[in-house]
Short mmCIF file of C-alpha atoms and ligand atoms in Angstrom, two decimals:
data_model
loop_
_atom_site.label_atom_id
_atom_site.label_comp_id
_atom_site.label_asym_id
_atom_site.label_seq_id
_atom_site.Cartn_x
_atom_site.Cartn_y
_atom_site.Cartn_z
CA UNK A 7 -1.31 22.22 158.21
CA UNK A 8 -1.56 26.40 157.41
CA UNK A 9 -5.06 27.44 156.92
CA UNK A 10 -4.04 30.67 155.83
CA UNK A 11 -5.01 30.80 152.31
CA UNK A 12 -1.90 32.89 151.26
CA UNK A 13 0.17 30.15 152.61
CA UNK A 14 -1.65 27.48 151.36
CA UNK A 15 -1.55 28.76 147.46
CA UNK A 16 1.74 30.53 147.87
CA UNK A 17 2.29 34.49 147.71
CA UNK A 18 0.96 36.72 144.71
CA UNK A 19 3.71 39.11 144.67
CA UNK A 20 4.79 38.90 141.42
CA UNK A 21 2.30 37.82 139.72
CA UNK A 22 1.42 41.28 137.63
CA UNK A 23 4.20 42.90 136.00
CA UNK A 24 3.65 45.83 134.21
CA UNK A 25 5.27 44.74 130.88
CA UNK A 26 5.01 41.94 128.48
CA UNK A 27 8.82 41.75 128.43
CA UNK A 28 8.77 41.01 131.56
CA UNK A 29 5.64 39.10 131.45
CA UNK A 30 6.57 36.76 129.03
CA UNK A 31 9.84 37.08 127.14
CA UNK A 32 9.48 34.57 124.59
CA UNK A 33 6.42 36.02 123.53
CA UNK A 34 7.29 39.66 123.92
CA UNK A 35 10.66 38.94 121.84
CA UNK A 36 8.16 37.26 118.58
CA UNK A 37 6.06 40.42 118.63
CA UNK A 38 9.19 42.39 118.35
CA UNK A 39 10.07 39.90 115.87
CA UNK A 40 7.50 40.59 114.32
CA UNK A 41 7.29 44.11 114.08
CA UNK A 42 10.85 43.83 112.75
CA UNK A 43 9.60 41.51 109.74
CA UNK A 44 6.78 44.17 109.24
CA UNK A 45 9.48 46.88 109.01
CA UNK A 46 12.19 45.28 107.00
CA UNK A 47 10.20 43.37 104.29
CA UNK A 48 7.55 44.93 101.55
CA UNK A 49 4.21 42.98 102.69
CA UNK A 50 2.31 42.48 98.79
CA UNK A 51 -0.35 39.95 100.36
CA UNK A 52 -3.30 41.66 98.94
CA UNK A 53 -5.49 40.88 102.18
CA UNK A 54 -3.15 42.36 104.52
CA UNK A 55 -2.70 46.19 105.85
CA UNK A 56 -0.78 47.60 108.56
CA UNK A 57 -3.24 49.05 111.31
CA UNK A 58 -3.17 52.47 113.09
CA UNK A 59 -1.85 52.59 116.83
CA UNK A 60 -5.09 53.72 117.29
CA UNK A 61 -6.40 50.87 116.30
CA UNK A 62 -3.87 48.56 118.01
CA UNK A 63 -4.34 50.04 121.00
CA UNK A 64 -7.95 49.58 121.49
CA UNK A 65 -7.61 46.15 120.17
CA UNK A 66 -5.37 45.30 123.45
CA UNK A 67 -7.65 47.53 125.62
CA UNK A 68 -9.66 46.52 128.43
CA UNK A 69 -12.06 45.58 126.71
CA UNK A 70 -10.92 42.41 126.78
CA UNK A 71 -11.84 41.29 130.06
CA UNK A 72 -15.57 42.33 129.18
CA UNK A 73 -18.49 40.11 128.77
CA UNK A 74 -21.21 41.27 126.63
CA UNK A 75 -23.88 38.48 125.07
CA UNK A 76 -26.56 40.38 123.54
CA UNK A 77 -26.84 43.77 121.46
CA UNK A 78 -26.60 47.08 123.15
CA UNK A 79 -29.65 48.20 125.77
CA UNK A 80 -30.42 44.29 125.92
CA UNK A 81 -27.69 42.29 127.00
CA UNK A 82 -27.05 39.32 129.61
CA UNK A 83 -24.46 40.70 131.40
CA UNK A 84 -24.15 43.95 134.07
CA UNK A 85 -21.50 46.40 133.52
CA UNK A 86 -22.38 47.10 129.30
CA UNK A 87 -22.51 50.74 129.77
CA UNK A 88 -19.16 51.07 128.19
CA UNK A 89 -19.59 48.10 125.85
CA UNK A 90 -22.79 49.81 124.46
CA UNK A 91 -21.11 53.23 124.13
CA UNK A 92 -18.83 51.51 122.14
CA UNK A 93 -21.12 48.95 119.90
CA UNK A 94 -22.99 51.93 119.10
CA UNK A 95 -20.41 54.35 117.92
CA UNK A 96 -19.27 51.44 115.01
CA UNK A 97 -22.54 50.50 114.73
CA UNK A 98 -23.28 54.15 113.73
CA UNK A 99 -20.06 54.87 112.11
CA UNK A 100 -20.57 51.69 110.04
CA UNK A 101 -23.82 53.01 108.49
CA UNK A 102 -22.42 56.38 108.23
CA UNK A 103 -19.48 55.04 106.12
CA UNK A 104 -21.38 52.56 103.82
CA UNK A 105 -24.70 54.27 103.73
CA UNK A 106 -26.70 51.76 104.61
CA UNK A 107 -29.55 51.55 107.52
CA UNK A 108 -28.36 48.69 109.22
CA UNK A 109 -25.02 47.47 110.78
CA UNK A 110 -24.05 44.35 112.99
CA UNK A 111 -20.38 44.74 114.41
CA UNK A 112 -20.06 41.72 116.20
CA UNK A 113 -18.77 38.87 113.70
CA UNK A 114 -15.55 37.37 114.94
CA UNK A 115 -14.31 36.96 110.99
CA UNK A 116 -14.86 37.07 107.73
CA UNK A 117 -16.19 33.76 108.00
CA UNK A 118 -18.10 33.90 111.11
CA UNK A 119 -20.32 37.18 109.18
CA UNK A 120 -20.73 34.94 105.86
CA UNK A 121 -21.54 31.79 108.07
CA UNK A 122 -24.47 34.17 109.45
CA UNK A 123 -25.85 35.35 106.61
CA UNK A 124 -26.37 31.47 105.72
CA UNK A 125 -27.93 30.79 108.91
CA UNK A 126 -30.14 33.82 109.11
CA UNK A 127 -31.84 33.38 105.36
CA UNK A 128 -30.97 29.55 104.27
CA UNK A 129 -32.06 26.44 105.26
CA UNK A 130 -29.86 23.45 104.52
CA UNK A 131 -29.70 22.39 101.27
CA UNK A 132 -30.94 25.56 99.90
CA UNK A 133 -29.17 26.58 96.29
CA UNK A 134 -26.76 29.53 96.13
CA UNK A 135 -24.29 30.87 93.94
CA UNK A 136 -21.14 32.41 94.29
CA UNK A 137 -17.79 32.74 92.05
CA UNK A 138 -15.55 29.81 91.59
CA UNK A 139 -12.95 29.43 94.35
CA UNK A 140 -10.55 29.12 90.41
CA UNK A 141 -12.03 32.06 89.19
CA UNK A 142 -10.38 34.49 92.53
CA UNK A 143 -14.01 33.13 94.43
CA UNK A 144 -13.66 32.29 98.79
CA UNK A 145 -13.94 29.52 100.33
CA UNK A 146 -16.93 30.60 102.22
CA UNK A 147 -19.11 31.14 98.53
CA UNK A 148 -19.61 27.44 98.21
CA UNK A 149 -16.17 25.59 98.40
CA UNK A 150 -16.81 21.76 98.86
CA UNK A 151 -14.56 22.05 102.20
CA UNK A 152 -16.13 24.74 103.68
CA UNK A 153 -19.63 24.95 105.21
CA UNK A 154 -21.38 26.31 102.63
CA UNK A 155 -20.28 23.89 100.14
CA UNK A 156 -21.00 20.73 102.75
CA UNK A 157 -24.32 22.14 104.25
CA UNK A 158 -26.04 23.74 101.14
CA UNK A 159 -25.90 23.89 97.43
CA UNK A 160 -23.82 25.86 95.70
CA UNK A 161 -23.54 25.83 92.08
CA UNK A 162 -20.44 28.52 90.58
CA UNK A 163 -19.92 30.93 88.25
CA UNK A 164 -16.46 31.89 86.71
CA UNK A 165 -14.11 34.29 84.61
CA UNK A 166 -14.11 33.74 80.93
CA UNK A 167 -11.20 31.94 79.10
CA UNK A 168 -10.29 34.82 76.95
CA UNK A 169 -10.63 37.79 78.75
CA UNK A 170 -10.46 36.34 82.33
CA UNK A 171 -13.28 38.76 83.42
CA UNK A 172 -16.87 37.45 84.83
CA UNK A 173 -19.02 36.52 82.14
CA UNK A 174 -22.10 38.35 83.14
CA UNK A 175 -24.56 36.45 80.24
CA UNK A 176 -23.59 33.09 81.70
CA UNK A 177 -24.08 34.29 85.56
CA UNK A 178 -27.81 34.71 83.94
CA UNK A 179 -27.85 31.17 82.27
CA UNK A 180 -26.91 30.02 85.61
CA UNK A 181 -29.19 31.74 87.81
CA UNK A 182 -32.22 31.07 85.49
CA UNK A 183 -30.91 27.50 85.29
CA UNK A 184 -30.83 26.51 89.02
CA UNK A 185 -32.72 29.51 90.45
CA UNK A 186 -30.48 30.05 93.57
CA UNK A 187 -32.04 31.55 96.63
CA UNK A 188 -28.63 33.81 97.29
CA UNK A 189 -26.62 35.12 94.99
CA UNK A 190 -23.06 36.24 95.95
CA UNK A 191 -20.67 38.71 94.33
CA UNK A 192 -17.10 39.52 95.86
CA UNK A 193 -14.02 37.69 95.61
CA UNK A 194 -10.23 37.26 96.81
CA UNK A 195 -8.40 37.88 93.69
CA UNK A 196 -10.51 38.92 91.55
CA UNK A 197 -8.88 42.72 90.15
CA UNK A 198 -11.65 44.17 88.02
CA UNK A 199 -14.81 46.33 88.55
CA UNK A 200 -18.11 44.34 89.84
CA UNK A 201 -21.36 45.11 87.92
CA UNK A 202 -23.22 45.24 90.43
CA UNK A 203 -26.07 46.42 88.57
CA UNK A 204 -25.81 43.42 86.14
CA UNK A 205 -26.20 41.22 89.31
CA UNK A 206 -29.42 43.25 90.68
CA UNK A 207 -31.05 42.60 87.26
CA UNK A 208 -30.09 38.55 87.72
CA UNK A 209 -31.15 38.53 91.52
CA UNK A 210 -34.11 40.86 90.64
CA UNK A 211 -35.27 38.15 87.77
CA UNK A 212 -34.82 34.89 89.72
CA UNK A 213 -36.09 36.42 92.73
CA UNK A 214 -32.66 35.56 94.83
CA UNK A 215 -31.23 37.97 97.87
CA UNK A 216 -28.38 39.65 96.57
CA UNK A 217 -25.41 39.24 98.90
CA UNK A 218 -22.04 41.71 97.53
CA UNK A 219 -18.69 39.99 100.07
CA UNK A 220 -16.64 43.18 99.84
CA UNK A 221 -14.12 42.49 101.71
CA UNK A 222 -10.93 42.75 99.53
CA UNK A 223 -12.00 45.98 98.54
CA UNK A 224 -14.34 47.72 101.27
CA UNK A 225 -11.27 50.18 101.98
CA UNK A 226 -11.54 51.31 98.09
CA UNK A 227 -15.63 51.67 98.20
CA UNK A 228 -14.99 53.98 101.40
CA UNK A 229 -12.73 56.14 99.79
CA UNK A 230 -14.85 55.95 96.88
CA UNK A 231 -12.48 54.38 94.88
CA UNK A 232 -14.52 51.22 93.80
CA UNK A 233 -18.59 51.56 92.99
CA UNK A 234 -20.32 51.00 96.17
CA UNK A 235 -22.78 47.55 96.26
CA UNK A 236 -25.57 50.00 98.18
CA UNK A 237 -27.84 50.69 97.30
CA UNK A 238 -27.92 47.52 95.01
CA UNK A 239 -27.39 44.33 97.18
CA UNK A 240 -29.65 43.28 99.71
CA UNK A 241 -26.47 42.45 102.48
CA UNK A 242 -22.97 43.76 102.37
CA UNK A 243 -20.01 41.91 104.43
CA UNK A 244 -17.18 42.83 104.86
CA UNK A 245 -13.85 41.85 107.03
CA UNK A 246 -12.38 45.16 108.48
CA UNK A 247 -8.42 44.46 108.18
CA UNK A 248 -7.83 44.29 104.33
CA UNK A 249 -8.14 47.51 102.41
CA UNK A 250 -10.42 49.34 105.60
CA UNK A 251 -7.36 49.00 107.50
CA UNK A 252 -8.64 47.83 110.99
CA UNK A 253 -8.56 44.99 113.14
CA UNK A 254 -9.06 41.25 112.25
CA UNK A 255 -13.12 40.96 111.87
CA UNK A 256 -15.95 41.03 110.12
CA UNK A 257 -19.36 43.15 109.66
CA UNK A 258 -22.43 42.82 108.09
CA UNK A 259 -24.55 45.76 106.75
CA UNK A 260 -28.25 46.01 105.57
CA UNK A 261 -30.62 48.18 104.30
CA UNK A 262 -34.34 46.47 104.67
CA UNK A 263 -35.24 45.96 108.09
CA UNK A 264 -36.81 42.55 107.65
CA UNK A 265 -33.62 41.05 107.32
CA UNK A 266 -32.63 42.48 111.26
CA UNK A 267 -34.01 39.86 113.28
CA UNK A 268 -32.55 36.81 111.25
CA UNK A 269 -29.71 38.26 110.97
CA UNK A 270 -28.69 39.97 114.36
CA UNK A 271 -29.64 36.17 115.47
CA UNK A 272 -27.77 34.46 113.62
CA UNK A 273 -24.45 35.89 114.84
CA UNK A 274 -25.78 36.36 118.23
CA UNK A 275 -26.85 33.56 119.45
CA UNK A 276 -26.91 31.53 116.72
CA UNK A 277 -22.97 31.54 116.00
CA UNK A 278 -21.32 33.75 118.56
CA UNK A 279 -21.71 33.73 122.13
CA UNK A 280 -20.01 36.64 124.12
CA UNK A 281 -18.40 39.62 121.33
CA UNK A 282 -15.08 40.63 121.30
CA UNK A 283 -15.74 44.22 122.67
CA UNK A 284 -12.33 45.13 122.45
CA UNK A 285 -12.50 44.03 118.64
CA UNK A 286 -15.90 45.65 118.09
CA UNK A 287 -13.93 49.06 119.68
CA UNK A 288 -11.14 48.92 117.41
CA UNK A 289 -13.74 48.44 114.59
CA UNK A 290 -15.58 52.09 115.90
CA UNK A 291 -11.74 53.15 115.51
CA UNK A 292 -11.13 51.95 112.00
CA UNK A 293 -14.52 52.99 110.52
CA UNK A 294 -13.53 56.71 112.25
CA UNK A 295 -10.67 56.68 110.46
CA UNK A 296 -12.06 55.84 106.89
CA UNK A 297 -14.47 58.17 107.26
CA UNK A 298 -11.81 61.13 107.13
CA UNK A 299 -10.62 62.90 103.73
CA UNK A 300 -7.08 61.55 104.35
CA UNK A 301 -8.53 57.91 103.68
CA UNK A 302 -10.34 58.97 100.38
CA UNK A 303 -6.77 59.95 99.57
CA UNK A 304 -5.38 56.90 100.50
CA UNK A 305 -7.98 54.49 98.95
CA UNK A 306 -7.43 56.40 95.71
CA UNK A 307 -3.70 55.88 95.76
CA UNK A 308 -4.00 52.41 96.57
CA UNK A 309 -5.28 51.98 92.82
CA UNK A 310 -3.04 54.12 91.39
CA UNK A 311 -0.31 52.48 92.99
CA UNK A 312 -1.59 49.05 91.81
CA UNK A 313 -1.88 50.01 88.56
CA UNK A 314 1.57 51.46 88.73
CA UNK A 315 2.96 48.03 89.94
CA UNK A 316 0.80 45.62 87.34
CA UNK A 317 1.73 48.13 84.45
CA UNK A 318 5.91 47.37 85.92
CA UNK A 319 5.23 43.82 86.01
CA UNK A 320 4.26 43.98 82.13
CA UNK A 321 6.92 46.33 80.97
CA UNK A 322 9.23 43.75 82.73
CA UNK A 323 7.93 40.82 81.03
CA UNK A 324 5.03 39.27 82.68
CA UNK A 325 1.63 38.72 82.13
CA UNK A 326 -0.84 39.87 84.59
CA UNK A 327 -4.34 38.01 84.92
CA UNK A 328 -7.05 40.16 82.64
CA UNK A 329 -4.18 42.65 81.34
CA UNK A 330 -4.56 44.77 84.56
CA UNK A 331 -6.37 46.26 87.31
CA UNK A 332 -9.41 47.97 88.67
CA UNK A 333 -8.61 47.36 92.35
CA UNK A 334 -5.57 46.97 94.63
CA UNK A 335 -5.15 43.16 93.80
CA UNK A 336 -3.52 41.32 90.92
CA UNK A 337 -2.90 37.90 90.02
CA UNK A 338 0.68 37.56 88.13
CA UNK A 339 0.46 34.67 85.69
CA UNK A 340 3.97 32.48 85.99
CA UNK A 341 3.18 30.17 83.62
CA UNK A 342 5.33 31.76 80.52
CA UNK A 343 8.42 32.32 82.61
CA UNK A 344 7.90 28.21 83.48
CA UNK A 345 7.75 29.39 87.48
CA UNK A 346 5.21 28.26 89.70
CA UNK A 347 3.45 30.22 92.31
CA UNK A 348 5.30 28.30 95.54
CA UNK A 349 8.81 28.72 94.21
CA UNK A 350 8.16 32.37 93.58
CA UNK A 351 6.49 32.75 96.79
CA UNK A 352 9.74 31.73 98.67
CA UNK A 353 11.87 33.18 96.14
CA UNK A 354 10.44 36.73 96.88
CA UNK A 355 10.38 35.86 100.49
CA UNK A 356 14.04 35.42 100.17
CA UNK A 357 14.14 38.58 98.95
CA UNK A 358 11.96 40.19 101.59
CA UNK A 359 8.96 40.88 99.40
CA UNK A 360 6.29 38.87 100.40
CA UNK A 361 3.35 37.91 98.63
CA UNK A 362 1.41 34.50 98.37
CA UNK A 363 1.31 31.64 95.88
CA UNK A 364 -3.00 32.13 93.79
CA UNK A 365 -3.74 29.83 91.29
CA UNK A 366 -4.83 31.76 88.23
CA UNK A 367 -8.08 31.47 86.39
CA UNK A 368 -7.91 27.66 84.60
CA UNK A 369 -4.60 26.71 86.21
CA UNK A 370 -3.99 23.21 86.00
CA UNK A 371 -1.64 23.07 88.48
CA UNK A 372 -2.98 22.35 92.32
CA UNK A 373 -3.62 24.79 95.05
CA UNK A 374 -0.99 24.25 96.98
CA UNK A 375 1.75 24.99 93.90
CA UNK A 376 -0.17 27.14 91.75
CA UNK A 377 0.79 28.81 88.27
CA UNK A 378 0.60 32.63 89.86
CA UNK A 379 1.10 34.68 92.97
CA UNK A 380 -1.73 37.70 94.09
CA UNK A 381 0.07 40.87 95.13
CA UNK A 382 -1.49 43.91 96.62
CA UNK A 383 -0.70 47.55 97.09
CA UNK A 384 -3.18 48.15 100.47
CA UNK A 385 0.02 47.56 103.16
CA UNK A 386 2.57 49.33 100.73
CA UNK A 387 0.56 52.17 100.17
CA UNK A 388 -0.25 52.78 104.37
CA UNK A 389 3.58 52.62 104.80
CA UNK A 390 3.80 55.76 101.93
CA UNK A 391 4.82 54.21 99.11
CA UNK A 392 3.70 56.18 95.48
CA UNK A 393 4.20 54.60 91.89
CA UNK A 394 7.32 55.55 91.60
CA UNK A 395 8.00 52.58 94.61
CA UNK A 396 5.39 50.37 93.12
CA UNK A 397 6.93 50.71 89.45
CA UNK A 398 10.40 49.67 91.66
CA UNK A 399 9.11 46.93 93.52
CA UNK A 400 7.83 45.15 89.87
CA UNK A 401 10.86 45.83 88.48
CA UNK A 402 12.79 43.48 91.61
CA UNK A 403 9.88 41.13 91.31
CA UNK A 404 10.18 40.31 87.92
CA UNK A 405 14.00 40.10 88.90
CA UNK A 406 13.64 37.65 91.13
CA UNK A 407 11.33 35.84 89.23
CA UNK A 408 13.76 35.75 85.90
CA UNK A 409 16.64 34.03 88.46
CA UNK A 410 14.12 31.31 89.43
CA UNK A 411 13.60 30.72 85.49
CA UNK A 412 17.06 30.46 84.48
CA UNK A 413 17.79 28.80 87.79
CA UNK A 414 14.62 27.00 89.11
CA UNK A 415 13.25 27.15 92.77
CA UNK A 416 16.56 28.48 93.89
CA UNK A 417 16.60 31.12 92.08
CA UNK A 418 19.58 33.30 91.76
CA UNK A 419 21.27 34.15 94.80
CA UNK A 420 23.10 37.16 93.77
CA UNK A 421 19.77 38.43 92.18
CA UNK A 422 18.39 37.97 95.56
CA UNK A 423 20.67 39.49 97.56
CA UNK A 424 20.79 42.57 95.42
CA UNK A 425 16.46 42.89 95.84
CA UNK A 426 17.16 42.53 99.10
CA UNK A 427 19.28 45.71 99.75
CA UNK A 428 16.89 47.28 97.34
CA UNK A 429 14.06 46.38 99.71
CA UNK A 430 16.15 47.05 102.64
CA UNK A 431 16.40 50.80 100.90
CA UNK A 432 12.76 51.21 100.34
CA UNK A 433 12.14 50.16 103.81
CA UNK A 434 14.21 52.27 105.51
CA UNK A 435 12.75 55.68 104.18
CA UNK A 436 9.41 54.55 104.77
CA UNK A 437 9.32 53.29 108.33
CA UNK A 438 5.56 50.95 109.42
CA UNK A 439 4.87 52.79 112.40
CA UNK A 440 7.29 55.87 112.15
CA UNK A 441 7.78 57.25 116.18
CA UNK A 442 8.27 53.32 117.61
N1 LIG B 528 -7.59 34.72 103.28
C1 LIG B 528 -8.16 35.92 102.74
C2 LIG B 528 -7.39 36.42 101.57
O1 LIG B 528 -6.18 36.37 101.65
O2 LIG B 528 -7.95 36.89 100.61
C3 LIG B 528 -9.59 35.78 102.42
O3 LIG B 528 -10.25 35.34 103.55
#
């Protein structure tokens, strides 16, 4: 028998190739997929961009391979010098971008950085509040089948029935009611302007750590396009791929340095164990970019492009939640046209607009049919559409959505097909990453 190890395990030639095609061709071939479905259809999910190169490149860097438990200048591991350099430039960039004092880059998510903050300042079965997962509230604010709805006690607030906007007088019913120990403001389709000041005098009154989840539209408060929560809330998180355009993560920002300790240990190592440096260095990336004038443009237009498509929708017959928009998000209310949100989710698919199925404030159907979809401008607007696409694009929505009417959830094909070299159209002059 060979004792030569290279016999023994066989040779390595081979073994690196330079190229993912060559690689792995079933895997290379869905990311070009991919990138094809990114080019050809009109992405509307409101919670979805379309990154930089920049970004995408540091996000497959080298980082990858790197272990770094710990923060920078104390970690586990050898070999952080580069890690650090790069923890530290989003750290700073962070703080520069938000104002604030205090930044930890290293959350995996959105949920892993709103897990933390539970961790860090609650102990189980402590009271919180947060808005209604029916009202455009997240999961991670108190659903029943997340976490924070299993390990503590959350008790809701919501939109009211007439106006569909958060009644602030019965957030302070609630709060003096139950006297929560967190309050939370932020939500996933929720399209109007958050008082944040109204929630500083609740927090302030029941003595309760204000906590503002901005992550739907931290993009718009860096361009200055939404009111910032500093300095205001206590804690700010934030994912970094919605509006802010970066990669998949999350971020949480503070002012007060007592809340450092518990919360720097709570992602690291009460939650996470080694960060994902190459994540945290696409983050640096990202924040870079938002801090330029171009993205103040951009954040700006984002809105105006929103309220260019909502204001379409309505001339074109339907009824968006709260009349409008402050934001880039909107919930379109099906219920008049007798559509629900899952057949006009795959109808508009079908048409290569995509969006997803949001049950509207009070909807009576479940979650997983729904009497609305949520659409958003943030991937649209990277790509260089204006108003005059988003007044387009709700025009061929509400096409589409009048064939599944008359037709139910197969809609009208011919209606379809026409969107769809309407889309194709748009698409074409206004290429997702333009020298590919
Ligand atoms: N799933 C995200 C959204 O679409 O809003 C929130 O985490």
């Amino acid at each position: 028998m060979s004792t030569n190890p290279s016999e023994v395990a066989g040779s390595m030639d081979g073994f690196w190739h330079d190229d993912l095609a060559t690689a792995d061709p079933e895997i290379a071939a869905a990311i070009a997929n991919e990138l094809k479905r990114q080019q050809d259809k009109i992405e509307l999910i409101a919670s979805e961009n379309i990154a930089s190169k920049a970004v995408l490149e540091a996000t497959g860097s080298v980082f990858t391979n790197k272990y770094a438990e710990g923060y920078p200048g104390k970690r586990y591991y050898g070999g952080c010098d580069y890690a650090d350099v790069v923890e530290t430039l989003a750290i700073e960039r962070a703080k520069q971008l938000f104002g604030c004092n205090f930044a930890d880059v290293q959350p995996n998510s959105g949920s892993q950085m709103n897990q933390a903050v539970f961790l860090g300042l609650l102990q189980p079965g402590d009271t919180f509040m947060g808005l209604d997962l029916n009202s455009g509230g997240h999961l991670t604010h108190g659903s029943p089948v997340n976490m924070s709805g299993k390990w503590f006690n959350p008790v809701s607030y919501g939109v009211r029935q007439d106006d569909e906007r958060i009644d602030m007088e019965a957030v302070a019913a609630t709060a003096r009611e139950h006297k929560p120990k967190l309050i939370i403001c932020g939500g996933t389709a929720y399209s109007r302007v958050w008082d944040f000041e109204a929630f500083r005098a609740i927090a302030d009154e029941v003595g309760a750590i204000l906590l503002c989840d901005m992550s739907h539209i931290s993009g718009l408060v860096a361009g200055g396009a939404h009111p910032s929560p500093f300095p205001l809330c206590d804690i700010v998180t934030t994912t970094t791929h919605k509006s802010l355009r970066g990669p998949r993560s999350g971020v949480i920002l503070w002012n007060d340095e007592k809340f450092t300790k518990p919360l720097n240990m709570a992602v690291f190592p009460g939650l996470q164990g080694g960060p994902l440096m190459h994540v945290v260095a696409a983050k640096a990336v990202a924040f870079k970019e938002a801090l330029s004038p171009e993205f103040k443009t951009y954040a700006h237009r984002v809105v105006e492009n929103a309220r260019a498509l909502a204001a379409s929708l309505e001339e074109n017959g339907l009824r968006i939640v709260s009349g409008g928009t402050d934001n880039h998000s909107m919930l379109v209310d099906l219920t008049a046209k007798d559509v629900t949100g899952k057949a006009a989710e795959a109808g508009l698919d079908r048409a290569w607009l995509t969006c997803n199925k949001n049950g509207i404030p009070f909807d009576t159907r479940s979650p997983f049919v729904t009497s609305g979809v949520r659409l958003g401008t943030p991937a649209g607007t990277t790509r260089g559409f204006g108003p005059t696409e988003f007044r387009k694009i709700g025009e061929l929505i509400a096409k589409v959505v009048d064939g599944l009417s008359k037709n139910g959830p197969e809609g009208d094909a011919q209606i379809e097909e026409h969107v769809r070299a309407e889309v194709s159209d748009l698409c074409a002059n206004y290429p997702v990453y333009p020298h590919e």
